[in-house]
PDB file of C-alpha atoms in Angstrom:
ATOM      1  CA  MET A  20     -29.172   9.628 109.191  1.00 54.00           C
ATOM      2  CA  LYS A  21     -30.250   9.883 105.381  1.00 51.00           C
ATOM      3  CA  ARG A  22     -29.169  13.538 105.292  1.00 52.00           C
ATOM      4  CA  PHE A  23     -25.922  12.797 106.570  1.00 41.00           C
ATOM      5  CA  VAL A  24     -25.176  10.203 104.028  1.00 39.00           C
ATOM      6  CA  ALA A  25     -26.670  12.204 101.348  1.00 40.00           C
ATOM      7  CA  SER A  26     -24.365  15.195 102.601  1.00 39.00           C
ATOM      8  CA  ILE A  27     -21.182  13.044 102.339  1.00 37.00           C
ATOM      9  CA  LEU A  28     -22.215  11.714  98.847  1.00 37.00           C
ATOM     10  CA  ILE A  29     -22.669  15.365  97.674  1.00 39.00           C
ATOM     11  CA  MET A  30     -19.391  16.403  99.040  1.00 39.00           C
ATOM     12  CA  GLY A  31     -17.759  13.506  97.519  1.00 41.00           C
ATOM     13  CA  LEU A  32     -19.159  14.298  94.090  1.00 38.00           C
ATOM     14  CA  VAL A  33     -17.940  18.047  94.612  1.00 38.00           C
ATOM     15  CA  THR A  34     -14.496  17.274  95.444  1.00 38.00           C
ATOM     16  CA  PHE A  35     -14.357  14.384  92.621  1.00 40.00           C
ATOM     17  CA  LEU A  36     -15.795  16.527  89.847  1.00 40.00           C
ATOM     18  CA  PRO A  37     -13.131  19.584  89.904  1.00 51.00           C
ATOM     19  CA  ALA A  38     -10.337  16.981  89.924  1.00 52.00           C
ATOM     20  CA  SER A  39     -11.811  14.975  86.970  1.00 62.00           C
ATOM     21  CA  THR A  40     -12.607  18.229  85.036  1.00 77.00           C
ATOM     22  CA  ALA A  41      -9.004  19.564  85.674  1.00 78.00           C
ATOM     23  CA  LYS A  42      -7.535  16.017  84.418  1.00 82.00           C
ATOM     24  CA  ALA A  43      -9.867  16.299  81.268  1.00 82.00           C
ATOM     25  CA  ASN A  44      -8.521  20.033  80.703  1.00 87.00           C
ATOM     26  CA  ASP A  45      -5.029  18.559  81.031  1.00 91.00           C
ATOM     27  CA  ALA A  46      -5.521  16.006  78.702  1.00 93.00           C
ATOM     28  CA  VAL A  47      -7.252  18.306  76.012  1.00 95.00           C
ATOM     29  CA  ARG A  48      -4.417  20.949  76.271  1.00 96.00           C
ATOM     30  CA  GLY A  49      -1.903  17.945  76.080  1.00 96.00           C
ATOM     31  CA  VAL A  50      -3.606  16.856  72.604  1.00 97.00           C
ATOM     32  CA  ILE A  51      -3.473  20.296  71.270  1.00 98.00           C
ATOM     33  CA  SER A  52       0.187  20.919  72.483  1.00 97.00           C
ATOM     34  CA  SER A  53       1.178  17.492  71.033  1.00 98.00           C
ATOM     35  CA  GLN A  54      -0.363  18.267  67.619  1.00 98.00           C
ATOM     36  CA  ILE A  55       1.271  21.633  67.523  1.00 97.00           C
ATOM     37  CA  ASP A  56       4.739  20.067  68.522  1.00 97.00           C
ATOM     38  CA  ALA A  57       4.421  17.622  65.525  1.00 98.00           C
ATOM     39  CA  PHE A  58       3.462  20.552  63.074  1.00 97.00           C
ATOM     40  CA  LEU A  59       6.686  22.360  64.228  1.00 97.00           C
ATOM     41  CA  GLU A  60       8.539  19.148  63.330  1.00 97.00           C
ATOM     42  CA  ASP A  61       6.653  18.712  59.967  1.00 97.00           C
ATOM     43  CA  ASP A  62       5.461  15.585  61.323  1.00 98.00           C
ATOM     44  CA  PHE A  63       2.146  15.262  59.844  1.00 98.00           C
ATOM     45  CA  VAL A  64       1.735  11.827  60.447  1.00 98.00           C
ATOM     46  CA  THR A  65       1.717  12.240  64.290  1.00 98.00           C
ATOM     47  CA  ALA A  66      -0.214  15.557  63.812  1.00 98.00           C
ATOM     48  CA  PHE A  67      -2.899  13.809  61.837  1.00 98.00           C
ATOM     49  CA  GLU A  68      -3.169  10.922  64.716  1.00 98.00           C
ATOM     50  CA  PHE A  69      -4.630  13.641  67.076  1.00 98.00           C
ATOM     51  CA  ALA A  70      -7.472  14.582  64.563  1.00 98.00           C
ATOM     52  CA  SER A  71     -10.844  12.888  65.112  1.00 97.00           C
ATOM     53  CA  PRO A  72     -12.036  10.205  62.561  1.00 97.00           C
ATOM     54  CA  MET A  73     -14.321  12.770  61.083  1.00 96.00           C
ATOM     55  CA  ILE A  74     -11.466  15.061  60.188  1.00 97.00           C
ATOM     56  CA  GLN A  75      -9.250  12.054  59.139  1.00 97.00           C
ATOM     57  CA  GLY A  76     -11.979  11.011  56.694  1.00 97.00           C
ATOM     58  CA  MET A  77     -12.350  14.404  55.299  1.00 97.00           C
ATOM     59  CA  PHE A  78      -8.506  14.473  54.446  1.00 97.00           C
ATOM     60  CA  ARG A  79      -7.908  10.642  54.091  1.00 97.00           C
ATOM     61  CA  SER A  80      -4.015  11.232  54.496  1.00 98.00           C
ATOM     62  CA  PRO A  81      -1.583  12.999  56.521  1.00 98.00           C
ATOM     63  CA  GLU A  82       0.137  14.721  53.677  1.00 98.00           C
ATOM     64  CA  ARG A  83      -3.449  16.254  52.550  1.00 98.00           C
ATOM     65  CA  PHE A  84      -3.909  17.166  56.197  1.00 98.00           C
ATOM     66  CA  GLY A  85      -0.502  18.984  56.329  1.00 97.00           C
ATOM     67  CA  GLU A  86      -1.098  20.822  53.048  1.00 97.00           C
ATOM     68  CA  MET A  87      -4.435  22.251  54.481  1.00 97.00           C
ATOM     69  CA  VAL A  88      -2.796  23.263  57.956  1.00 97.00           C
ATOM     70  CA  ARG A  89       0.018  25.022  56.092  1.00 96.00           C
ATOM     71  CA  ASN A  90      -2.171  26.629  53.774  1.00 96.00           C
ATOM     72  CA  GLY A  91      -5.369  27.452  55.962  1.00 94.00           C
ATOM     73  CA  TYR A  92      -3.950  27.661  59.236  1.00 95.00           C
ATOM     74  CA  PRO A  93      -0.210  28.890  59.057  1.00 95.00           C
ATOM     75  CA  MET A  94      -0.140  30.421  62.656  1.00 95.00           C
ATOM     76  CA  VAL A  95      -0.862  26.696  63.935  1.00 95.00           C
ATOM     77  CA  TRP A  96       1.755  25.319  61.727  1.00 95.00           C
ATOM     78  CA  ARG A  97       4.534  27.883  62.868  1.00 96.00           C
ATOM     79  CA  PRO A  98       3.352  29.394  66.096  1.00 96.00           C
ATOM     80  CA  SER A  99       5.812  31.549  68.067  1.00 96.00           C
ATOM     81  CA  ASP A 100       3.884  31.393  71.255  1.00 96.00           C
ATOM     82  CA  VAL A 101       0.777  29.299  72.299  1.00 97.00           C
ATOM     83  CA  GLU A 102      -1.517  30.189  75.593  1.00 97.00           C
ATOM     84  CA  PHE A 103      -4.548  28.158  76.616  1.00 97.00           C
ATOM     85  CA  LEU A 104      -7.434  30.113  77.762  1.00 96.00           C
ATOM     86  CA  ALA A 105     -10.884  29.020  78.470  1.00 92.00           C
ATOM     87  CA  VAL A 106     -12.288  25.666  78.213  1.00 93.00           C
ATOM     88  CA  GLU A 107     -15.785  25.301  78.145  1.00 91.00           C
ATOM     89  CA  ASP A 108     -18.509  22.854  77.763  1.00 90.00           C
ATOM     90  CA  ARG A 109     -21.035  24.059  75.056  1.00 88.00           C
ATOM     91  CA  ASP A 110     -24.034  21.867  74.816  1.00 84.00           C
ATOM     92  CA  GLY A 111     -21.950  18.794  75.649  1.00 81.00           C
ATOM     93  CA  ALA A 112     -18.988  19.695  73.434  1.00 85.00           C
ATOM     94  CA  VAL A 113     -15.711  20.636  74.953  1.00 94.00           C
ATOM     95  CA  VAL A 114     -14.329  23.722  73.279  1.00 96.00           C
ATOM     96  CA  GLN A 115     -10.748  25.055  74.353  1.00 97.00           C
ATOM     97  CA  THR A 116      -9.889  28.675  73.339  1.00 97.00           C
ATOM     98  CA  VAL A 117      -6.208  28.980  72.521  1.00 97.00           C
ATOM     99  CA  ARG A 118      -4.118  32.207  71.722  1.00 97.00           C
ATOM    100  CA  ILE A 119      -1.572  31.652  69.378  1.00 96.00           C
ATOM    101  CA  THR A 120       0.894  34.283  68.236  1.00 95.00           C
ATOM    102  CA  ASP A 121       2.518  33.869  64.847  1.00 94.00           C
ATOM    103  CA  GLY A 122       6.168  34.514  63.735  1.00 92.00           C
ATOM    104  CA  THR A 123       5.332  38.419  62.734  1.00 93.00           C
ATOM    105  CA  GLY A 124       3.724  38.957  66.380  1.00 93.00           C
ATOM    106  CA  ARG A 125       0.088  38.793  65.071  1.00 94.00           C
ATOM    107  CA  GLN A 126      -2.232  37.056  67.743  1.00 95.00           C
ATOM    108  CA  TYR A 127      -4.936  34.595  66.743  1.00 96.00           C
ATOM    109  CA  TYR A 128      -7.767  33.261  68.861  1.00 97.00           C
ATOM    110  CA  LEU A 129      -8.719  29.754  68.024  1.00 97.00           C
ATOM    111  CA  GLU A 130     -11.376  27.646  69.190  1.00 97.00           C
ATOM    112  CA  TYR A 131     -10.673  23.796  69.441  1.00 97.00           C
ATOM    113  CA  ASP A 132     -13.651  21.484  69.208  1.00 97.00           C
ATOM    114  CA  MET A 133     -12.767  18.310  71.322  1.00 97.00           C
ATOM    115  CA  ILE A 134     -14.303  14.946  71.532  1.00 95.00           C
ATOM    116  CA  GLU A 135     -13.509  11.973  73.848  1.00 95.00           C
ATOM    117  CA  THR A 136     -12.953   8.591  72.227  1.00 93.00           C
ATOM    118  CA  PRO A 137     -12.047   5.237  74.137  1.00 92.00           C
ATOM    119  CA  GLU A 138      -8.467   6.109  72.966  1.00 88.00           C
ATOM    120  CA  GLY A 139      -8.641   9.694  74.477  1.00 95.00           C
ATOM    121  CA  TRP A 140      -9.316  13.146  73.433  1.00 96.00           C
ATOM    122  CA  LEU A 141      -9.040  14.221  69.731  1.00 97.00           C
ATOM    123  CA  ILE A 142      -9.412  17.396  67.873  1.00 97.00           C
ATOM    124  CA  ASN A 143     -12.790  17.611  65.871  1.00 97.00           C
ATOM    125  CA  GLY A 144     -12.456  21.001  64.321  1.00 96.00           C
ATOM    126  CA  VAL A 145     -10.552  24.474  64.797  1.00 96.00           C
ATOM    127  CA  ARG A 146     -12.189  27.770  64.163  1.00 95.00           C
ATOM    128  CA  VAL A 147     -10.293  31.006  64.141  1.00 94.00           C
ATOM    129  CA  GLN A 148     -12.117  33.869  65.921  1.00 88.00           C
ATOM    130  CA  GLU A 149     -11.850  37.558  65.654  1.00 70.00           C
ATOM    131  CA  ALA A 150     -10.601  39.419  68.511  1.00 62.00           C
ATOM    132  CA  GLY A 151     -13.786  41.150  68.709  1.00 52.00           C
ATOM    133  CA  ASP A 152     -16.017  38.117  68.999  1.00 49.00           C
ATOM    134  CA  GLY A 153     -15.866  38.558  72.980  1.00 49.00           C
ATOM    135  CA  LEU A 154     -12.238  37.239  73.243  1.00 52.00           C
ATOM    136  CA  ALA A 155      -9.731  39.141  75.131  1.00 47.00           C
TER     137      ALA A 155
END
C-alpha cells in the first residue's frame, strides 16, 4: 500500500511540475515581450517597471534606463523580430535566451536573467552573446 501511495504522489508531482514550469516560462516570456513592446512605444516608465529592484536602483529613473537601452542595446529598443529560444535553470537562476533581429537584419542572442518576486517575474540583467558561444 505504501508503494502505491508513493507511486501516486510521484505521478502527481511529475504531471504538476511540467505544467508549473510551462506556466513560469510563459510568464517570463510575457515580461520580456511586454518590456520590448514598451520600448517600441518609447514608454520607458512601463519598461522600467519590468526591471528588478537591483536594475532600478542602478539607473534610478526610467529616463536614465531608457538612455542606457537606446545607447547600449539598440537591438532591444528597436527589434524587427524577437524569437524566444531555450529557458534554463542555472544554479537556481532562470535564464531565457532570446534571438533578436535588428532593423538591418543582424541577429543577436541575448540572455535575460530573470528573478521571481512576490509581484511576479522581473528582468535582472541582459547579456549579449556571440553566435559562436554555443548558440544557434
